[in-house]
CSV table of N, CA, C and O in Angstrom, one decimal:
chain,number,residue,atom,x,y,z
A,7,UNK,N,55.0,-24.3,-19.5
A,7,UNK,CA,55.2,-22.8,-19.0
A,7,UNK,C,55.7,-22.0,-19.9
A,7,UNK,O,55.3,-20.8,-20.0
A,8,UNK,N,56.3,-22.5,-20.7
A,8,UNK,CA,56.9,-21.5,-21.8
A,8,UNK,C,55.9,-20.7,-22.6
A,8,UNK,O,54.6,-21.4,-22.8
A,9,UNK,N,55.9,-19.3,-22.7
A,9,UNK,CA,54.9,-18.7,-23.5
A,9,UNK,C,53.7,-18.2,-22.4
A,9,UNK,O,52.6,-17.4,-22.8
A,10,UNK,N,54.0,-18.1,-21.1
A,10,UNK,CA,53.1,-17.7,-20.2
A,10,UNK,C,53.6,-17.0,-19.2
A,10,UNK,O,53.3,-17.0,-17.8
A,11,UNK,N,54.5,-16.0,-19.5
A,11,UNK,CA,55.3,-15.1,-18.5
A,11,UNK,C,54.3,-14.3,-17.9
A,11,UNK,O,53.4,-13.8,-18.6
A,12,UNK,N,54.3,-13.9,-16.8
A,12,UNK,CA,53.3,-13.2,-15.8
A,12,UNK,C,53.9,-11.7,-16.3
A,12,UNK,O,52.9,-10.9,-16.1
A,13,UNK,N,54.9,-11.1,-16.4
A,13,UNK,CA,55.0,-9.7,-16.6
A,13,UNK,C,55.6,-9.6,-18.1
A,13,UNK,O,56.3,-10.4,-18.5
A,14,UNK,N,55.5,-8.3,-18.6
A,14,UNK,CA,55.9,-7.9,-19.8
A,14,UNK,C,56.7,-6.7,-20.1
A,14,UNK,O,56.8,-5.9,-19.2
A,15,UNK,N,57.4,-6.4,-21.1
A,15,UNK,CA,58.1,-5.2,-21.3
A,15,UNK,C,57.5,-3.9,-20.9
A,15,UNK,O,56.4,-3.9,-21.4
A,16,UNK,N,58.0,-3.0,-20.3
A,16,UNK,CA,57.4,-1.7,-20.0
A,16,UNK,C,56.4,-1.7,-18.6
A,16,UNK,O,56.0,-0.8,-18.2
A,17,UNK,N,56.2,-3.0,-18.1
A,17,UNK,CA,55.4,-3.1,-17.1
A,17,UNK,C,56.3,-2.5,-15.6
A,17,UNK,O,57.5,-3.1,-15.7
A,18,UNK,N,55.4,-2.0,-15.0
A,18,UNK,CA,56.3,-1.6,-13.8
A,18,UNK,C,55.6,-2.5,-12.5
A,18,UNK,O,54.4,-3.1,-12.4
A,19,UNK,N,56.6,-3.0,-12.0
A,19,UNK,CA,56.5,-4.1,-10.7
A,19,UNK,C,57.2,-3.6,-9.7
A,19,UNK,O,58.1,-2.9,-9.6
A,20,UNK,N,56.8,-4.3,-8.7
A,20,UNK,CA,57.6,-4.0,-7.2
A,20,UNK,C,58.6,-5.3,-6.9
A,20,UNK,O,58.1,-6.5,-6.8
A,21,UNK,N,59.7,-5.1,-6.5
A,21,UNK,CA,60.7,-6.1,-6.0
A,21,UNK,C,60.2,-6.3,-4.7
A,21,UNK,O,60.2,-5.4,-3.7
A,22,UNK,N,59.8,-7.6,-4.3
A,22,UNK,CA,59.6,-8.3,-3.2
A,22,UNK,C,60.6,-7.7,-1.8
A,22,UNK,O,59.9,-7.3,-1.0
A,23,UNK,N,61.9,-7.9,-1.8
A,23,UNK,CA,62.7,-7.7,-0.9
A,23,UNK,C,62.8,-6.2,-0.5
A,23,UNK,O,63.3,-5.9,0.6
A,24,UNK,N,62.7,-5.3,-1.5
A,24,UNK,CA,63.0,-3.9,-1.2
A,24,UNK,C,61.8,-3.0,-1.4
A,24,UNK,O,61.8,-1.7,-0.9
A,25,UNK,N,60.7,-3.6,-1.8
A,25,UNK,CA,59.6,-2.8,-2.3
A,25,UNK,C,59.9,-1.7,-3.1
A,25,UNK,O,58.9,-0.7,-3.1
A,26,UNK,N,60.6,-1.5,-4.2
A,26,UNK,CA,61.0,-0.6,-5.0
A,26,UNK,C,60.5,-1.1,-6.2
A,26,UNK,O,60.2,-2.1,-6.7
A,27,UNK,N,60.0,-0.1,-6.6
A,27,UNK,CA,59.3,0.1,-8.3
A,27,UNK,C,60.3,0.2,-9.3
A,27,UNK,O,61.0,0.9,-9.2
A,28,UNK,N,60.0,-1.1,-10.2
A,28,UNK,CA,61.1,-0.8,-11.2
A,28,UNK,C,60.3,-1.2,-12.5
A,28,UNK,O,59.1,-1.6,-12.5
A,29,UNK,N,60.9,-1.1,-13.7
A,29,UNK,CA,60.2,-1.3,-15.0
A,29,UNK,C,60.9,-2.6,-15.5
A,29,UNK,O,62.1,-2.6,-15.8
A,30,UNK,N,60.0,-3.4,-16.2
A,30,UNK,CA,60.6,-4.6,-17.0
A,30,UNK,C,61.3,-4.1,-18.1
A,30,UNK,O,60.7,-3.4,-18.9
A,31,UNK,N,62.5,-4.6,-18.4
A,31,UNK,CA,63.2,-4.1,-19.8
A,31,UNK,C,63.2,-5.5,-20.5
A,31,UNK,O,62.9,-4.9,-21.7
A,32,UNK,N,63.6,-6.4,-20.3
A,32,UNK,CA,63.5,-7.6,-20.9
A,32,UNK,C,63.2,-8.8,-20.1
A,32,UNK,O,63.2,-9.0,-19.2
A,33,UNK,N,62.8,-9.9,-20.8
A,33,UNK,CA,62.3,-11.0,-20.4
A,33,UNK,C,62.7,-12.3,-21.3
A,33,UNK,O,63.0,-12.1,-22.4
A,34,UNK,N,63.0,-13.5,-20.6
A,34,UNK,CA,63.6,-14.6,-21.3
A,34,UNK,C,63.2,-16.0,-20.6
A,34,UNK,O,63.1,-15.9,-19.3
A,35,UNK,N,62.6,-16.9,-21.4
A,35,UNK,CA,62.4,-18.2,-20.7
A,35,UNK,C,63.9,-19.1,-20.6
A,35,UNK,O,64.5,-19.3,-21.5
A,36,UNK,N,64.0,-19.4,-19.3
A,36,UNK,CA,65.1,-20.4,-19.0
A,36,UNK,C,65.0,-21.7,-19.2
A,36,UNK,O,64.2,-22.3,-18.2
A,37,UNK,N,65.2,-22.3,-20.1
A,37,UNK,CA,64.9,-23.9,-20.6
A,37,UNK,C,65.2,-24.8,-19.4
A,37,UNK,O,64.1,-25.6,-19.0
A,38,UNK,N,66.3,-24.8,-19.0
A,38,UNK,CA,66.8,-25.7,-18.0
A,38,UNK,C,66.3,-25.4,-16.5
A,38,UNK,O,66.3,-26.2,-15.8
A,39,UNK,N,65.7,-24.2,-16.3
A,39,UNK,CA,65.3,-23.8,-15.1
A,39,UNK,C,63.5,-23.8,-14.9
A,39,UNK,O,63.0,-23.8,-14.0
A,40,UNK,N,63.3,-23.9,-16.4
A,40,UNK,CA,61.7,-23.8,-16.4
A,40,UNK,C,61.0,-22.7,-15.8
A,40,UNK,O,60.0,-23.0,-15.0
A,41,UNK,N,61.7,-21.7,-16.1
A,41,UNK,CA,61.1,-20.2,-15.3
A,41,UNK,C,61.8,-19.2,-16.4
A,41,UNK,O,62.6,-19.2,-17.0
A,42,UNK,N,61.0,-18.0,-16.1
A,42,UNK,CA,61.1,-16.9,-16.8
A,42,UNK,C,62.2,-15.8,-15.7
A,42,UNK,O,62.0,-15.9,-14.7
A,43,UNK,N,63.3,-15.3,-16.6
A,43,UNK,CA,64.0,-14.4,-16.0
A,43,UNK,C,63.9,-12.9,-16.6
A,43,UNK,O,63.5,-12.8,-17.7
A,44,UNK,N,64.1,-12.0,-15.9
A,44,UNK,CA,63.8,-10.8,-16.1
A,44,UNK,C,65.0,-9.5,-15.8
A,44,UNK,O,65.7,-9.8,-15.0
A,45,UNK,N,65.3,-8.8,-16.8
A,45,UNK,CA,65.9,-7.6,-16.5
A,45,UNK,C,65.1,-6.3,-16.2
A,45,UNK,O,64.2,-6.3,-17.0
A,46,UNK,N,65.7,-5.5,-15.4
A,46,UNK,CA,64.8,-4.4,-15.4
A,46,UNK,C,65.8,-3.1,-15.8
A,46,UNK,O,66.8,-3.1,-15.6
A,47,UNK,N,65.0,-1.8,-16.1
A,47,UNK,CA,65.8,-0.7,-16.5
A,47,UNK,C,66.6,0.0,-15.5
A,47,UNK,O,67.6,0.3,-15.9
A,48,UNK,N,66.3,0.1,-14.3
A,48,UNK,CA,66.9,0.6,-13.2
A,48,UNK,C,68.3,-0.3,-12.9
A,48,UNK,O,69.2,0.5,-12.3
A,49,UNK,N,68.2,-1.5,-13.1
A,49,UNK,CA,69.6,-2.4,-12.7
A,49,UNK,C,69.7,-3.4,-13.9
A,49,UNK,O,69.4,-4.7,-13.8
A,50,UNK,N,70.0,-2.9,-15.0
A,50,UNK,CA,70.1,-3.8,-16.3
A,50,UNK,C,71.0,-5.0,-16.3
A,50,UNK,O,71.0,-5.8,-16.9
A,51,UNK,N,72.1,-4.9,-15.2
A,51,UNK,CA,73.1,-6.1,-15.1
A,51,UNK,C,72.6,-6.9,-14.1
A,51,UNK,O,73.4,-8.3,-14.2
A,52,UNK,N,71.3,-6.8,-13.6
A,52,UNK,CA,70.9,-8.0,-12.5
A,52,UNK,C,69.8,-8.7,-13.3
A,52,UNK,O,68.9,-8.0,-14.0
A,53,UNK,N,69.5,-9.9,-12.9
A,53,UNK,CA,68.3,-10.5,-13.4
A,53,UNK,C,67.7,-11.1,-12.3
A,53,UNK,O,68.1,-11.4,-11.1
A,54,UNK,N,66.3,-11.1,-12.6
A,54,UNK,CA,65.3,-11.2,-11.5
A,54,UNK,C,64.6,-12.5,-12.0
A,54,UNK,O,64.4,-12.8,-13.2
A,55,UNK,N,63.8,-13.3,-11.1
A,55,UNK,CA,62.9,-14.4,-11.5
A,55,UNK,C,61.4,-13.8,-11.2
A,55,UNK,O,61.2,-13.0,-10.3
A,56,UNK,N,60.4,-14.5,-11.7
A,56,UNK,CA,59.1,-14.1,-11.5
A,56,UNK,C,58.5,-13.9,-10.1
A,56,UNK,O,58.0,-13.1,-9.7
A,57,UNK,N,59.0,-14.9,-9.4
A,57,UNK,CA,58.7,-14.8,-8.0
A,57,UNK,C,59.3,-13.9,-6.9
A,57,UNK,O,59.0,-13.7,-5.5
A,58,UNK,N,60.2,-13.0,-7.6
A,58,UNK,CA,60.7,-11.9,-6.9
A,58,UNK,C,60.0,-10.5,-7.0
A,58,UNK,O,60.6,-9.7,-6.6
A,59,UNK,N,59.1,-10.6,-7.6
A,59,UNK,CA,58.1,-9.4,-8.0
A,59,UNK,C,56.7,-9.5,-7.5
A,59,UNK,O,56.4,-10.7,-7.2
A,60,UNK,N,56.4,-8.4,-7.3
A,60,UNK,CA,54.7,-8.3,-7.0
A,60,UNK,C,54.3,-7.6,-8.1
A,60,UNK,O,54.9,-6.4,-8.6
A,61,UNK,N,53.0,-7.7,-8.6
A,61,UNK,CA,52.4,-6.7,-9.5
A,61,UNK,C,52.1,-5.4,-9.0
A,61,UNK,O,51.6,-5.4,-7.7
A,62,UNK,N,52.4,-4.5,-9.7
A,62,UNK,CA,51.9,-2.8,-9.1
A,62,UNK,C,50.6,-2.5,-9.5
A,62,UNK,O,50.3,-2.3,-10.6
A,63,UNK,N,49.7,-2.4,-8.7
A,63,UNK,CA,48.5,-1.8,-8.9
A,63,UNK,C,47.9,-0.9,-8.0
A,63,UNK,O,48.3,-0.6,-7.0
C-alpha cells in the first residue's frame, strides 16, 4: 500500500463526521498500521486517517 495515498498536500477534503472542508497539510505512511495519516491546516495538532475523509468534488 505504501506509495498509493489517496489524498495529497494542498487538496481540499471533507471530514466525514463533521462535513467540514479542510486542506491536507501533510501526509505520512504509518508502517505498523499499514495506512496513511494526514494532518490538515485547520487542525495541525490532530491527525486523521484516509477513511475519515470524503473527496471534495
